[in-house]
Amino acid sequence: MASSEIEASGEMLKSCDVPFIPESSSVYDMAISTFSQVIFPDTPDFFPPEKDITVRYILAEIEPSTRDWVGLFRVGWASPRDYSTYVWAPKPIADESGNLSQTITFQAYQLPKDDNEFYQLCYVTRQGYVRGASTPFQFRLCTENDCLVEVEDESGMIILKTKSDALEEQLSKAKEERNALESEMKLLFQAKVLLEENLKKISEELAMAQEQNRVSEEKKADVVASMEKMTEEYEKVTHRLAKAEKRIEKTKADLASAQNNIKELQESMSSLQAQIVAAEQERLQEKINYEEEIKIREMMMLEKDVQMNVLREEIKTMSTIKEEIQQKSSLKVNEQESAFKVVTKENENLRVKCQSLKDERDLFKDQFTKSELARNEALKDKASLEEKLQYAIKDAEMQQEKVDAAEEKIKVVEKQWKELNKKHKIETNHVQDELRNSSERANALEAAKKLLTQELSDTTATRD
């Protein structure tokens, strides 16, 4: 009756809601099926027949599904299709230790009778892959012989104990080992926490050192850029200094040439002044001589005028005498006419000579006027040369001021360059010291990090 009920229920399950099992699924698909992902702890060797059985399982590395199931298989099964019966796997629950676990119950009518066959429970996913299997067990009552086990004592002798006593001893030893392992785990966990804190601290120090190293590198790059910029500025300043020196040399040459020109102008001025003085003296002497000659000629003209007046008086007298003589005698008239002609001729000669003296006087006046014009031109040339001399002196003074300013600027630039070079050397030494210190700290921190990582790995390996 019970067997028929089991077969009927099995047929009902298979016809109503059958688990999915792929056609190619078999016991040889172990390459993709892993039994360690679901564990069936505390599975006994015997289950009493014709009673409900409750089984607990733990999910380790699997994503559960509502279509997963737990099947009862006879040992020696070849495919998930060889199940005797099954129960759908409910949603797992996290226990106190944090593991996902669940408990299922097989009803008595689903289970086989006492047939001395070995069975095992298997966890099968919705894809039809076996992910866990229990230890084999039987459905029969436990006999006295089944409850006795052989145990080796401390002296090496084999003794018989009940299975419960042996299990209690094993449980006690397991608890002691568990307590020892828990204590060791606590110590290892504390050591791990301490090592992780040290590692975190060293990592922070390493990050800080790396940041300092990066900042130092940036400072170094800035200093190098500043050096390059200062070098470019120095080259520009040197180029400007070379140009300034060339301009100074040219200015000095121009100044020397201007000084030579000034000297030549001064010599020309001195010579011209000497010539002007000599010409002035000569002109004054000529003027004096001319004035004296004019005075002499005027005196001669006065004398000639006096003579002319005397001659005119004589002519008048002789005319009177002529008239008297004409009246007295014609012979005497002829004589008087001859004498008159002679006197007239002499008078004409005197008039011509007087005109010649007047022309000479006019010529002397023209020469005097030309001498005055030449004197004025010489004075103008002297003033122009004096003005050029003043301009040349001012230009020379300005060129000398430019030379002094350029030399002063050169001194200032050289002083600034020396200060910049000194500052650059100090900054370069400081940056090199910082880089060296940062590199040493980074190396020390890296070594400490490696040491702590090795210690942590050793601790983890020891714990495992």
XYZ file of C-alpha atoms in Angstrom, residues 226-431:
206
model
C 63.267 79.335 -13.980
C 66.897 78.451 -14.708
C 66.154 78.199 -18.401
C 64.260 81.475 -18.256
C 67.075 83.139 -16.302
C 69.583 81.670 -18.761
C 67.562 83.104 -21.635
C 67.316 86.426 -19.796
C 71.043 86.261 -19.061
C 71.742 85.573 -22.726
C 69.441 88.445 -23.679
C 71.121 90.705 -21.100
C 74.535 89.536 -22.322
C 73.435 90.233 -25.885
C 72.126 93.632 -24.828
C 75.354 94.244 -22.895
C 77.376 93.313 -25.970
C 75.246 95.683 -28.026
C 75.570 98.319 -25.297
C 79.341 97.783 -25.204
C 79.450 98.112 -28.992
C 77.340 101.263 -28.735
C 79.615 102.461 -25.933
C 82.689 101.752 -28.057
C 81.021 103.482 -30.971
C 79.979 106.321 -28.668
C 83.520 106.509 -27.316
C 84.834 106.554 -30.893
C 82.228 109.193 -31.792
C 83.159 111.087 -28.633
C 86.854 110.860 -29.499
C 86.040 111.944 -33.056
C 83.836 114.737 -31.679
C 86.629 115.746 -29.304
C 89.068 115.705 -32.228
C 86.568 117.717 -34.250
C 86.161 120.063 -31.289
C 89.927 120.315 -31.009
C 90.197 120.943 -34.746
C 87.345 123.454 -34.510
C 89.062 125.101 -31.559
C 92.313 125.193 -33.512
C 90.411 126.502 -36.538
C 88.705 129.040 -34.258
C 92.057 130.058 -32.818
C 93.546 130.333 -36.302
C 90.446 132.125 -37.555
C 90.484 134.410 -34.545
C 94.168 135.108 -35.220
C 93.335 135.709 -38.881
C 90.390 137.903 -37.865
C 92.598 139.822 -35.431
C 95.301 140.168 -38.100
C 92.692 141.125 -40.705
C 91.140 143.541 -38.233
C 94.522 145.034 -37.479
C 95.333 145.149 -41.197
C 91.923 146.668 -41.918
C 92.413 149.207 -39.158
C 95.860 149.968 -40.486
C 94.490 150.236 -44.036
C 91.686 152.387 -42.723
C 94.157 154.598 -40.918
C 96.350 154.728 -43.991
C 93.308 155.332 -46.198
C 92.013 158.032 -43.902
C 95.457 159.621 -43.847
C 95.680 159.355 -47.619
C 92.167 160.795 -47.924
C 93.193 163.615 -45.631
C 96.295 164.170 -47.736
C 94.266 164.068 -50.952
C 91.620 166.347 -49.424
C 94.401 168.727 -48.459
C 95.734 168.428 -52.002
C 92.198 169.009 -53.314
C 91.917 172.024 -51.089
C 95.238 173.209 -52.362
C 94.086 172.570 -55.934
C 90.845 174.395 -55.197
C 92.848 177.245 -53.804
C 95.016 177.130 -56.916
C 91.878 176.996 -59.069
C 90.440 179.947 -57.260
C 93.744 181.737 -57.665
C 93.733 180.804 -61.355
C 90.132 181.936 -61.681
C 91.087 185.213 -60.086
C 94.053 185.370 -62.350
C 91.804 184.560 -65.313
C 89.453 187.272 -64.280
C 92.364 189.616 -63.831
C 93.863 188.522 -67.099
C 90.478 188.937 -68.784
C 90.370 192.436 -67.462
C 93.930 192.937 -68.536
C 93.026 191.401 -71.926
C 90.253 193.796 -72.385
C 92.598 196.564 -71.423
C 95.256 195.221 -73.678
C 92.753 194.709 -76.511
C 91.880 198.183 -76.082
C 95.504 199.161 -76.021
C 96.996 196.892 -78.596
C 96.028 194.038 -80.810
C 99.500 192.521 -80.538
C 99.194 192.275 -76.899
C 95.794 190.716 -77.464
C 97.319 187.890 -79.370
C 99.874 187.394 -76.683
C 97.215 187.412 -74.070
C 95.141 184.933 -76.067
C 98.106 182.636 -76.286
C 98.697 183.061 -72.577
C 94.975 182.448 -72.015
C 95.101 179.251 -73.997
C 98.033 178.125 -71.956
C 96.234 178.983 -68.755
C 93.042 177.314 -70.062
C 94.998 174.201 -70.890
C 96.576 174.185 -67.467
C 93.152 174.725 -65.973
C 91.824 171.749 -67.941
C 94.744 169.626 -66.784
C 94.064 170.619 -63.205
C 90.360 169.768 -63.643
C 91.243 166.295 -65.040
C 93.670 165.725 -62.193
C 91.007 166.779 -59.703
C 88.540 164.316 -61.279
C 91.159 161.580 -61.028
C 91.609 162.344 -57.344
C 87.836 162.137 -56.856
C 87.778 158.718 -58.618
C 90.594 157.472 -56.390
C 88.672 158.695 -53.367
C 85.548 156.780 -54.533
C 87.691 153.669 -55.120
C 89.067 153.895 -51.612
C 85.515 154.231 -50.303
C 84.465 151.033 -52.189
C 87.472 149.147 -50.835
C 86.609 150.303 -47.323
C 82.990 149.117 -47.785
C 84.190 145.690 -49.026
C 86.547 145.452 -46.048
C 83.603 146.146 -43.730
C 81.523 143.436 -45.461
C 84.394 140.928 -45.201
C 84.774 141.815 -41.531
C 81.046 141.222 -40.942
C 81.215 137.866 -42.802
C 84.202 136.855 -40.703
C 82.311 137.807 -37.532
C 79.313 135.727 -38.725
C 81.612 132.761 -39.447
C 83.132 133.166 -36.018
C 79.664 133.158 -34.361
C 78.616 130.086 -36.397
C 81.799 128.252 -35.444
C 81.295 129.198 -31.794
C 77.682 127.874 -31.974
C 78.881 124.621 -33.613
C 81.522 124.349 -30.930
C 78.864 124.716 -28.209
C 76.680 122.070 -29.911
C 79.653 119.735 -30.209
C 80.498 120.251 -26.524
C 76.856 119.569 -25.508
C 76.716 116.472 -27.754
C 79.956 115.216 -26.222
C 78.559 115.799 -22.732
C 75.332 113.909 -23.659
C 77.341 111.039 -25.131
C 79.442 110.933 -21.959
C 76.229 110.838 -19.858
C 74.931 107.947 -22.003
C 78.219 106.132 -21.544
C 78.065 106.672 -17.765
C 74.399 105.501 -17.664
C 75.219 102.410 -19.744
C 78.164 101.550 -17.492
C 75.954 102.014 -14.419
C 73.238 99.804 -15.989
C 75.871 97.170 -16.765
C 76.981 97.230 -13.137
C 73.343 96.863 -11.930
C 72.650 93.992 -14.365
C 75.858 92.217 -13.350
C 74.906 92.614 -9.693
C 71.363 91.267 -10.357
C 72.803 88.350 -12.315
C 75.177 87.497 -9.465
C 72.274 87.617 -6.963
C 70.053 85.483 -9.237
C 72.850 82.985 -9.790
C 73.478 82.777 -6.038
C 69.730 82.361 -5.331
C 69.459 79.754 -8.075
C 72.346 77.748 -6.601
C 70.691 77.847 -3.152
C 67.296 76.758 -4.555
C 68.928 74.015 -6.647
C 70.767 72.639 -3.621
C 67.555 72.805 -1.556
C 65.528 71.002 -4.225
